[in-house]
mmCIF file of C-alpha atoms in Angstrom:
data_model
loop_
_atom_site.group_PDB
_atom_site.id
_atom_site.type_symbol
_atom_site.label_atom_id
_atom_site.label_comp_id
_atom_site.label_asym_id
_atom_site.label_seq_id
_atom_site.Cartn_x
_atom_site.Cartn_y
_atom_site.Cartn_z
ATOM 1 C CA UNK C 1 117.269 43.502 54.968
ATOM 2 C CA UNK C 2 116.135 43.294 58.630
ATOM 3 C CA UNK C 3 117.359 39.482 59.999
ATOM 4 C CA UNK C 4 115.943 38.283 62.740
ATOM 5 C CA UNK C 5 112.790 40.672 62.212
ATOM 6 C CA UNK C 6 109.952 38.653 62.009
ATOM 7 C CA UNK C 7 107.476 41.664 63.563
ATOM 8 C CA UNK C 8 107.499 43.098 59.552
ATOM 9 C CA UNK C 9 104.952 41.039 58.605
ATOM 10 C CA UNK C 10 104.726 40.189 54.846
ATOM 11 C CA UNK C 11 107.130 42.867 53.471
ATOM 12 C CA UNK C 12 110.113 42.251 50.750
ATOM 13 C CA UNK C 13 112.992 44.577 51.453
ATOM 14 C CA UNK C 14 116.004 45.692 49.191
ATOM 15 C CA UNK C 15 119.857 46.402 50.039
ATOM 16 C CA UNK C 16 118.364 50.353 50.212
ATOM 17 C CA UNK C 17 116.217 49.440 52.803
ATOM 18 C CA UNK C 18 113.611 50.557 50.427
ATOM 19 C CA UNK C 19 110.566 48.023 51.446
ATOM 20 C CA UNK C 20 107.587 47.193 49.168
ATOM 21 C CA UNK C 21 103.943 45.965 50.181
ATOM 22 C CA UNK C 22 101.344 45.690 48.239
ATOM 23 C CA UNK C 23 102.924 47.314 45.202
ATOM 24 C CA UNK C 24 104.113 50.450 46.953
ATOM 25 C CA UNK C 25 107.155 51.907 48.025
ATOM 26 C CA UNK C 26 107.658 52.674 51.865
ATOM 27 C CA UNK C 27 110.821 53.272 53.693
ATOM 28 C CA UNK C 28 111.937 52.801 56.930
ATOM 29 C CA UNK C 29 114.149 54.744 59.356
ATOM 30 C CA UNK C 30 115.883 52.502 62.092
ATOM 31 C CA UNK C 31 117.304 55.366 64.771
ATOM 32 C CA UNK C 32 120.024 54.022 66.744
ATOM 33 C CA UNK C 33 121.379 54.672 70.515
ATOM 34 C CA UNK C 34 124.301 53.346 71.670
ATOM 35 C CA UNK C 35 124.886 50.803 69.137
ATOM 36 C CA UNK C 36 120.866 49.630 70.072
ATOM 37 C CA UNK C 37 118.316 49.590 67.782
ATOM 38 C CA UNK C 38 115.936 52.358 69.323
ATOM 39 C CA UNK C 39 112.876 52.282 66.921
ATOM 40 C CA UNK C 40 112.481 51.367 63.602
ATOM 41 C CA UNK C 41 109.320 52.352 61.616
ATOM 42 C CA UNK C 42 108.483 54.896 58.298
ATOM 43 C CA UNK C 43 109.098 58.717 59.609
ATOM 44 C CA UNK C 44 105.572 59.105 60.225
ATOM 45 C CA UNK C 45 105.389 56.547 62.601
ATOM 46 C CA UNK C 46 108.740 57.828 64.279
ATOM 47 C CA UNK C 47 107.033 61.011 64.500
ATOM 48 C CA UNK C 48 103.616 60.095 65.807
ATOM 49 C CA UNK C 49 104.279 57.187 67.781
ATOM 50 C CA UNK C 50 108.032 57.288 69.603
ATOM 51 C CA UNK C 51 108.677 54.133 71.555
ATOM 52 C CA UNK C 52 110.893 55.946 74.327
ATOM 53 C CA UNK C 53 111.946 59.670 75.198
ATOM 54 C CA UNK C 54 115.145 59.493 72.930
ATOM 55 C CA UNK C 55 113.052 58.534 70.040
ATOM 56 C CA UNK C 56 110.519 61.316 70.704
ATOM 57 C CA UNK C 57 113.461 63.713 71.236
ATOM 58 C CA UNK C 58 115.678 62.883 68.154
ATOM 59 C CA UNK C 59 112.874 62.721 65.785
ATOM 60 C CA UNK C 60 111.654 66.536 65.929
ATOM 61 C CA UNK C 61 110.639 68.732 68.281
ATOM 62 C CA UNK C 62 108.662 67.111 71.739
ATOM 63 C CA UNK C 63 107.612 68.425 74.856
ATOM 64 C CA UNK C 64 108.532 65.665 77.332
ATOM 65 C CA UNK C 65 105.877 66.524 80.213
ATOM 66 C CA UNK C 66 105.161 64.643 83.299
ATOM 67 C CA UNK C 67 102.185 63.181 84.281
ATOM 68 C CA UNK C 68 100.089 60.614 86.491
ATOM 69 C CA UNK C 69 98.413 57.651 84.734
ATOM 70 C CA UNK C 70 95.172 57.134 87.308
ATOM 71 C CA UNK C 71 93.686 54.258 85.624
ATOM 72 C CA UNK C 72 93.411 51.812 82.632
ATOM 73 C CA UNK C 73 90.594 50.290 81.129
ATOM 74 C CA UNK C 74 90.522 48.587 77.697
ATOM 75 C CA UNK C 75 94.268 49.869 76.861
ATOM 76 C CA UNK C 76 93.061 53.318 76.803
ATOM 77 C CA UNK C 77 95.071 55.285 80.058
ATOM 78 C CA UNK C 78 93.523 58.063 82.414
ATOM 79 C CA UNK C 79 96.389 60.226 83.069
ATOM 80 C CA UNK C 80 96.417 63.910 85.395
ATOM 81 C CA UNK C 81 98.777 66.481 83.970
ATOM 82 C CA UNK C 82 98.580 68.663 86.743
ATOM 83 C CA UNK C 83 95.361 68.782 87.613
ATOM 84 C CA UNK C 84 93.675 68.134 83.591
ATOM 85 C CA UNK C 85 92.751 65.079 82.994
ATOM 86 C CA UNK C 86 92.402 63.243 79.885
ATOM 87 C CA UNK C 87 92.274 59.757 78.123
ATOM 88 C CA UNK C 88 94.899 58.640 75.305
ATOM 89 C CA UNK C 89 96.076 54.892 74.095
ATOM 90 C CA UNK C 90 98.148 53.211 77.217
ATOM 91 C CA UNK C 91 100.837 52.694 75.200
ATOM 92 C CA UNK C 92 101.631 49.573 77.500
ATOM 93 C CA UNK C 93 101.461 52.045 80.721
ATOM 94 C CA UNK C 94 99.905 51.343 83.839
ATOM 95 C CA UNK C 95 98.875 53.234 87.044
ATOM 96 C CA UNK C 96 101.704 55.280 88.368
ATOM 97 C CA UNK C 97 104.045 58.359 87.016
ATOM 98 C CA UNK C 98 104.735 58.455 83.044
ATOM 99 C CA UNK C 99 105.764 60.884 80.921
ATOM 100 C CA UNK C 100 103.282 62.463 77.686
ATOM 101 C CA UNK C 101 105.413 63.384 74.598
ATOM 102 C CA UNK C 102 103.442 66.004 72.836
ATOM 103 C CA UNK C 103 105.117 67.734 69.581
ATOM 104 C CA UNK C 104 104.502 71.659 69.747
ATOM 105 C CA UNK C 105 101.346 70.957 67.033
ATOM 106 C CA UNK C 106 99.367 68.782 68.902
ATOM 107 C CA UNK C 107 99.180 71.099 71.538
ATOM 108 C CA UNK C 108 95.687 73.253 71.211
ATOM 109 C CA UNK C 109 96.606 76.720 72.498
ATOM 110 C CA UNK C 110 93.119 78.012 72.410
ATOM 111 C CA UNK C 111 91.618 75.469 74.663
ATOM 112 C CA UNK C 112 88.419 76.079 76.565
ATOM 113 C CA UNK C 113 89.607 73.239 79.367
ATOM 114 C CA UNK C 114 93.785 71.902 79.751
ATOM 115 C CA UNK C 115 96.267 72.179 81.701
ATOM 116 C CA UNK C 116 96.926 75.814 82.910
ATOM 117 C CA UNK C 117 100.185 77.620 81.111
ATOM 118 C CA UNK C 118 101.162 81.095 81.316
ATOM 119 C CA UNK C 119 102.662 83.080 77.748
ATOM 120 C CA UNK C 120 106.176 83.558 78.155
ATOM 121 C CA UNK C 121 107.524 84.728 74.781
ATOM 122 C CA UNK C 122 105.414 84.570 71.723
ATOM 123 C CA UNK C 123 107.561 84.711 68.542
ATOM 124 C CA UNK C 124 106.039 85.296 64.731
ATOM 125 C CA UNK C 125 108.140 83.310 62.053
ATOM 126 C CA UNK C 126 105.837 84.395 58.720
ATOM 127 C CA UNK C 127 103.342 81.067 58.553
ATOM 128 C CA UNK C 128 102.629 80.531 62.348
ATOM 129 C CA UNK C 129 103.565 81.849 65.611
ATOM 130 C CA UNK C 130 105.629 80.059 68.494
ATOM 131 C CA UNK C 131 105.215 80.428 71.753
ATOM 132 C CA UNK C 132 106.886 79.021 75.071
ATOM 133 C CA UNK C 133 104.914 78.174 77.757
ATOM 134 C CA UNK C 134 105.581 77.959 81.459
ATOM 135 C CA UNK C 135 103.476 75.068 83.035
ATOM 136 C CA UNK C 136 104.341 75.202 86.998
ATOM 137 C CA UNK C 137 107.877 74.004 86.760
ATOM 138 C CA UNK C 138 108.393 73.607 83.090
ATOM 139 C CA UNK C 139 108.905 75.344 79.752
ATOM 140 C CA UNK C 140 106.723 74.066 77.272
ATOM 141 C CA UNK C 141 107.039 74.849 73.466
ATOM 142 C CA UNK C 142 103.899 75.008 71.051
ATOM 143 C CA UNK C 143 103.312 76.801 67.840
ATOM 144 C CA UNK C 144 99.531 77.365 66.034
ATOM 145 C CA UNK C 145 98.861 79.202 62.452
ATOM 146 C CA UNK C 146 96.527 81.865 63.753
ATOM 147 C CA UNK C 147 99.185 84.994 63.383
ATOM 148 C CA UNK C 148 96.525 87.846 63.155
ATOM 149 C CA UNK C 149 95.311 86.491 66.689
ATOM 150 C CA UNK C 150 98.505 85.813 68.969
ATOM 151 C CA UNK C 151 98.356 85.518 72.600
ATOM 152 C CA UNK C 152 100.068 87.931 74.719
ATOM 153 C CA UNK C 153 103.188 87.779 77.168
ATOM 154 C CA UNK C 154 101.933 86.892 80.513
ATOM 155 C CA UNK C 155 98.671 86.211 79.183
ATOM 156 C CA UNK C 156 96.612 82.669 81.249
ATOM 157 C CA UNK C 157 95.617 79.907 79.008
ATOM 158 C CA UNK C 158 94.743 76.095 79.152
ATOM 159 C CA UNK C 159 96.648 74.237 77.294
ATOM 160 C CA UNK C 160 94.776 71.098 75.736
ATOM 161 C CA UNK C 161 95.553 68.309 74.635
ATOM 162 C CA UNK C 162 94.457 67.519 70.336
ATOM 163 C CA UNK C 163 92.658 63.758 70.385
ATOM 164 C CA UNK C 164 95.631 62.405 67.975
ATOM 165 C CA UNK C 165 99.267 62.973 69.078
ATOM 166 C CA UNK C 166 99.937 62.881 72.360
ATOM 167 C CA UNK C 167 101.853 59.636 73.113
ATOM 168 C CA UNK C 168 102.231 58.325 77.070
ATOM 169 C CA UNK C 169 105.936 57.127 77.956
ATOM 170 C CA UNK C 170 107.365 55.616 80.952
ATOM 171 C CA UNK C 171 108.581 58.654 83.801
ATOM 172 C CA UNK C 172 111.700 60.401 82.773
#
């Protein structure tokens, strides 16, 4: 199926690219950039864990943001997103500028503490509500179920930062 990919582990593959392990059916997406294989891995981990900016681009929606990683200790990275702090998985970073991809989910809209974002457009779409979000120099875009409570244009929030999701990449 995959030659010369010995980083599988024990897993039996078909001409579908339809693997099995332990009895159960998984299948896995290779995405592909200029005739390179970019990532491969099941769509979840695609989604939740892009190796690189086009991954985290191609696969959904991401909001590519940059940031400062300040320290690592025990593979876990202390990174400053203007002027918030907080602690995710190094990802194989170390001190100096990187870049945290952040789908619009993971981003907690109704933080006490984060990173300080101003309303810009709040949009209701029947299940949730989406909303961009102007971060000094850049447009972030988040969404969050709560539709009987939306925030208002030009209203001041901190943006934080949900413990799962967030995933640091090298600077843009």
């Amino acid at each position: 199926l995959l030659p010369g990919r010995s980083d599988l582990g024990n897993w039996g593959g078909s001409h579908n690219h339809e693997l099995i392990r332990d009895g159960q059916r998984l299948f896995l997406i290779m995405v592909m950039r200029n005739a390179s294989i970019a990532q491969i891995g099941s769509p979840r981990q695609l989604y939740d864990a892009p190796a690189n900016h086009f991954v985290a681009d191609f696969i959904g929606e991401a909001n590519l943001i940059p940031c400062e990683v300040i320290d690592v200790s025990n593979e876990m990275a202390k990174i400053d997103v203007r002027g918030f702090v907080h602690k995710l998985p190094a990802n194989g970073r170390s001190a100096g500028p990187a870049t945290l991809a952040v789908r619009p989910s993971r981003l907690d809209i109704k933080a006490k503490a984060g990173i300080k974002a101003t309303v810009r457009k709040a949009t209701y779409v029947g299940n949730r509500m989406e909303y961009s979000l102007h971060i000094g120099g850049l447009d972030v875009f988040a969404v969050h179920d709560d539709v009987n409570n939306p925030l208002s244009i030009d209203e001041e929030i901190h943006l934080g930062l949900f413990e799962t999701g967030p995933v640091l990449l090298p600077a843009l």
